């Protein structure tokens, strides 16, 4: 290993990252499952409409809109919120890696990871209006 | 697999008849039935994808477009979400085993996430026909790669200057203790990763096969390290495209719900079975299915049906 030994071992960091990822998938799946149950109860007998692309309504395209939908117990809004938690999971993972490289005082990789984080946040910035 | 033509004709009939539902206008299926069928299809795709190691994401888009008549943009949005889910749950298991090279993964993610931004932006600019054809070509390539198997990587013995200064060389656990390895051809690997990211952003897939190719073949990373590191990169790459897709309205909750839940459960079962058996025959069959889907995507794309 080239990097310096520090108080927090690599194995411990790997364990935390593993748990973080698992928690993200489980929590988002549960939210999607609850929203999906509601969705099928309310709209199950309607006809699906995916052959022609319309795009989602604007409330389901950004974080604030999705929150608004969730507060009105919209089933589609709840599923979308679950998907948002899922998308946030790898972002949290990168954020955590920034922290772990900072603890290890690996400046090059703090920089590398911050660049990756910036690209992710840029992509999500369109959705956070 | 059923012939795509009959279903497509029914869809055309439904469109011409002014009905908005999928399939036949006389027998418009309800969201209940539609969701259950898509759940079962995604479960199977996730199961076979994990079992064969080919990834389930790559068959989700053909399944939704060719069989269920879903617009390719909705299909790509739903597929991308399922890719994040499988990558994260698989990485959760892998990361503890100590095979993944976090530094190598993070370094290459600069290329994949930037590529994904470009790919996802392009997806909004080029026609769905062209996307369908590119998708078909990627499917054919994946089928080819999977039948070829992997040649044992000849690990470089001499350290590479760039790899050394970036601390990319590492080691992995084996039955004989830690095995250390050197990484080489950083610029080539980095460029291939940019391509993998762009394809991921354009098509809503994990591009795992291109990522493994870059690390395994070009950079001479040991196979087990390249597969696990690639897996952890897939989720981060897909998250970079997901923001753009969400903003553009490609991610539909009603469609993504059965796809995501199905793929997650399917790959969970698939990865449990993987430990005990080596399904060579299944791998060949699945590769055959991917090949047929690839040809079908190209044909439908060229005919302007997708």
CSV table of N, CA and C in Angstrom, one decimal, chain B residues 149-212:
chain,number,residue,atom,x,y,z
B,149,UNK,N,-15.5,-15.3,-23.6
B,149,UNK,CA,-15.0,-15.5,-22.3
B,149,UNK,C,-13.8,-14.6,-22.1
B,150,UNK,N,-13.1,-14.7,-20.9
B,150,UNK,CA,-12.0,-13.8,-20.7
B,150,UNK,C,-10.7,-14.6,-20.7
B,151,UNK,N,-9.7,-14.0,-21.3
B,151,UNK,CA,-8.4,-14.6,-21.3
B,151,UNK,C,-7.7,-14.1,-20.0
B,152,UNK,N,-7.0,-15.0,-19.3
B,152,UNK,CA,-6.4,-14.6,-18.0
B,152,UNK,C,-5.4,-13.4,-18.3
B,153,UNK,N,-5.7,-12.4,-17.5
B,153,UNK,CA,-4.9,-11.1,-17.8
B,153,UNK,C,-3.4,-11.3,-17.4
B,154,UNK,N,-2.6,-11.0,-18.3
B,154,UNK,CA,-1.2,-11.0,-18.0
B,154,UNK,C,-0.8,-9.7,-17.3
B,155,UNK,N,-0.6,-9.8,-16.0
B,155,UNK,CA,-0.3,-8.7,-15.2
B,155,UNK,C,1.0,-8.1,-15.5
B,156,UNK,N,1.1,-6.8,-15.7
B,156,UNK,CA,2.4,-6.1,-15.9
B,156,UNK,C,3.3,-6.3,-14.7
B,157,UNK,N,4.6,-6.6,-15.0
B,157,UNK,CA,5.5,-6.8,-13.9
B,157,UNK,C,6.2,-5.5,-13.5
B,158,UNK,N,6.4,-4.6,-14.6
B,158,UNK,CA,7.1,-3.4,-14.3
B,158,UNK,C,6.1,-2.3,-14.0
B,159,UNK,N,6.4,-1.4,-13.0
B,159,UNK,CA,5.5,-0.4,-12.7
B,159,UNK,C,5.4,0.7,-13.8
B,160,UNK,N,4.2,1.2,-14.0
B,160,UNK,CA,4.1,2.3,-15.0
B,160,UNK,C,4.2,3.6,-14.3
B,161,UNK,N,4.9,4.6,-14.9
B,161,UNK,CA,5.2,5.8,-14.2
B,161,UNK,C,3.9,6.5,-13.7
B,162,UNK,N,3.0,6.7,-14.7
B,162,UNK,CA,1.7,7.4,-14.4
B,162,UNK,C,0.9,6.7,-13.3
B,163,UNK,N,0.8,5.3,-13.4
B,163,UNK,CA,0.1,4.5,-12.4
B,163,UNK,C,0.7,4.7,-11.0
B,164,UNK,N,2.1,4.7,-11.0
B,164,UNK,CA,2.8,4.8,-9.8
B,164,UNK,C,2.6,6.1,-9.1
B,165,UNK,N,2.7,7.2,-9.9
B,165,UNK,CA,2.5,8.5,-9.3
B,165,UNK,C,1.1,8.8,-8.9
B,166,UNK,N,0.1,8.1,-9.5
B,166,UNK,CA,-1.3,8.2,-9.1
B,166,UNK,C,-1.7,7.2,-8.0
B,167,UNK,N,-0.8,6.4,-7.6
B,167,UNK,CA,-1.1,5.4,-6.5
B,167,UNK,C,-2.2,4.4,-7.0
B,168,UNK,N,-2.1,4.0,-8.3
B,168,UNK,CA,-3.2,3.1,-8.8
B,168,UNK,C,-2.8,1.7,-8.5
B,169,UNK,N,-1.5,1.4,-8.4
B,169,UNK,CA,-1.2,0.0,-8.1
B,169,UNK,C,-1.7,-0.5,-6.7
B,170,UNK,N,-2.2,-1.7,-6.7
B,170,UNK,CA,-2.7,-2.1,-5.4
B,170,UNK,C,-2.5,-3.7,-5.2
B,171,UNK,N,-3.3,-4.2,-4.3
B,171,UNK,CA,-3.2,-5.7,-4.2
B,171,UNK,C,-4.6,-6.2,-3.8
B,172,UNK,N,-4.8,-7.5,-4.0
B,172,UNK,CA,-6.1,-8.1,-3.7
B,172,UNK,C,-5.9,-9.4,-2.9
B,173,UNK,N,-6.9,-9.8,-2.1
B,173,UNK,CA,-6.7,-11.0,-1.3
B,173,UNK,C,-6.9,-12.3,-2.2
B,174,UNK,N,-6.1,-13.3,-1.9
B,174,UNK,CA,-6.3,-14.6,-2.6
B,174,UNK,C,-6.0,-15.7,-1.5
B,175,UNK,N,-6.1,-17.0,-1.9
B,175,UNK,CA,-5.9,-18.0,-1.0
B,175,UNK,C,-4.4,-18.1,-0.6
B,176,UNK,N,-3.5,-17.5,-1.4
B,176,UNK,CA,-2.1,-17.5,-1.0
B,176,UNK,C,-1.7,-16.1,-0.4
B,177,UNK,N,-2.7,-15.4,0.2
B,177,UNK,CA,-2.4,-14.1,0.7
B,177,UNK,C,-2.5,-13.0,-0.3
B,178,UNK,N,-2.1,-11.8,0.1
B,178,UNK,CA,-2.3,-10.6,-0.8
B,178,UNK,C,-1.4,-10.8,-2.1
B,179,UNK,N,-2.1,-10.5,-3.2
B,179,UNK,CA,-1.4,-10.5,-4.5
B,179,UNK,C,-1.3,-9.0,-5.0
B,180,UNK,N,-0.1,-8.5,-5.2
B,180,UNK,CA,-0.1,-7.1,-5.7
B,180,UNK,C,0.0,-7.1,-7.2
B,181,UNK,N,-0.5,-6.0,-7.8
B,181,UNK,CA,-0.5,-5.9,-9.2
B,181,UNK,C,-0.2,-4.4,-9.6
B,182,UNK,N,0.3,-4.3,-10.9
B,182,UNK,CA,0.6,-3.0,-11.5
B,182,UNK,C,-0.5,-2.7,-12.5
B,183,UNK,N,-0.8,-1.4,-12.7
B,183,UNK,CA,-1.8,-1.0,-13.7
B,183,UNK,C,-1.0,-0.3,-14.8
B,184,UNK,N,-1.4,-0.5,-16.0
B,184,UNK,CA,-0.7,0.2,-17.1
B,184,UNK,C,-1.7,0.9,-18.1
B,185,UNK,N,-1.1,1.5,-19.1
B,185,UNK,CA,-1.9,2.1,-20.2
B,185,UNK,C,-3.1,3.0,-19.7
B,186,UNK,N,-2.7,3.9,-18.8
B,186,UNK,CA,-3.7,4.8,-18.2
B,186,UNK,C,-4.5,5.7,-19.2
B,187,UNK,N,-3.8,6.3,-20.2
B,187,UNK,CA,-4.5,7.1,-21.1
B,187,UNK,C,-5.5,6.3,-22.0
B,188,UNK,N,-5.1,5.1,-22.4
B,188,UNK,CA,-6.1,4.3,-23.2
B,188,UNK,C,-7.3,3.9,-22.3
B,189,UNK,N,-7.0,3.4,-21.1
B,189,UNK,CA,-8.1,3.0,-20.2
B,189,UNK,C,-9.0,4.2,-20.0
B,190,UNK,N,-8.4,5.4,-19.7
B,190,UNK,CA,-9.2,6.6,-19.4
B,190,UNK,C,-10.1,6.9,-20.6
B,191,UNK,N,-9.6,6.8,-21.8
B,191,UNK,CA,-10.4,7.1,-23.0
B,191,UNK,C,-11.5,6.1,-23.2
B,192,UNK,N,-11.2,4.8,-23.0
B,192,UNK,CA,-12.3,3.8,-23.1
B,192,UNK,C,-13.4,4.0,-22.1
B,193,UNK,N,-13.0,4.5,-20.9
B,193,UNK,CA,-13.9,4.8,-19.9
B,193,UNK,C,-14.9,5.9,-20.2
B,194,UNK,N,-14.3,6.9,-20.9
B,194,UNK,CA,-15.1,8.0,-21.4
B,194,UNK,C,-16.2,7.5,-22.4
B,195,UNK,N,-15.8,6.6,-23.3
B,195,UNK,CA,-16.7,6.0,-24.2
B,195,UNK,C,-17.8,5.2,-23.4
B,196,UNK,N,-17.4,4.4,-22.4
B,196,UNK,CA,-18.3,3.6,-21.6
B,196,UNK,C,-19.3,4.5,-21.0
B,197,UNK,N,-18.9,5.7,-20.4
B,197,UNK,CA,-19.8,6.6,-19.8
B,197,UNK,C,-20.7,7.2,-20.8
B,198,UNK,N,-20.2,7.6,-22.0
B,198,UNK,CA,-21.1,8.2,-23.0
B,198,UNK,C,-22.2,7.2,-23.4
B,199,UNK,N,-21.8,5.9,-23.6
B,199,UNK,CA,-22.8,4.9,-24.0
B,199,UNK,C,-23.8,4.7,-22.8
B,200,UNK,N,-23.3,4.7,-21.6
B,200,UNK,CA,-24.2,4.6,-20.5
B,200,UNK,C,-25.3,5.7,-20.4
B,201,UNK,N,-24.8,6.9,-20.7
B,201,UNK,CA,-25.7,8.1,-20.6
B,201,UNK,C,-26.6,8.1,-21.8
B,202,UNK,N,-26.2,7.6,-23.0
B,202,UNK,CA,-27.0,7.6,-24.2
B,202,UNK,C,-28.1,6.6,-24.1
B,203,UNK,N,-27.7,5.4,-23.6
B,203,UNK,CA,-28.6,4.2,-23.7
B,203,UNK,C,-29.2,3.8,-22.4
B,204,UNK,N,-28.8,4.4,-21.3
B,204,UNK,CA,-29.4,4.0,-20.0
B,204,UNK,C,-29.0,2.6,-19.5
B,205,UNK,N,-27.8,2.2,-19.9
B,205,UNK,CA,-27.2,0.9,-19.5
B,205,UNK,C,-26.0,1.1,-18.6
B,206,UNK,N,-25.5,0.0,-18.0
B,206,UNK,CA,-24.3,0.1,-17.1
B,206,UNK,C,-23.0,0.2,-17.9
B,207,UNK,N,-23.0,-0.3,-19.2
B,207,UNK,CA,-21.8,-0.4,-19.9
B,207,UNK,C,-20.7,-1.2,-19.2
B,208,UNK,N,-21.1,-2.2,-18.4
B,208,UNK,CA,-20.2,-3.0,-17.7
B,208,UNK,C,-19.2,-3.7,-18.6
B,209,UNK,N,-19.6,-4.1,-19.8
B,209,UNK,CA,-18.7,-4.9,-20.6
B,209,UNK,C,-17.6,-4.0,-21.2
B,210,UNK,N,-17.9,-2.7,-21.5
B,210,UNK,CA,-16.9,-1.8,-22.0
B,210,UNK,C,-15.9,-1.5,-20.8
B,211,UNK,N,-16.5,-1.3,-19.6
B,211,UNK,CA,-15.6,-1.0,-18.5
B,211,UNK,C,-14.7,-2.1,-18.2
B,212,UNK,N,-15.2,-3.4,-18.2
B,212,UNK,CA,-14.3,-4.5,-17.9
B,212,UNK,C,-13.2,-4.6,-19.0
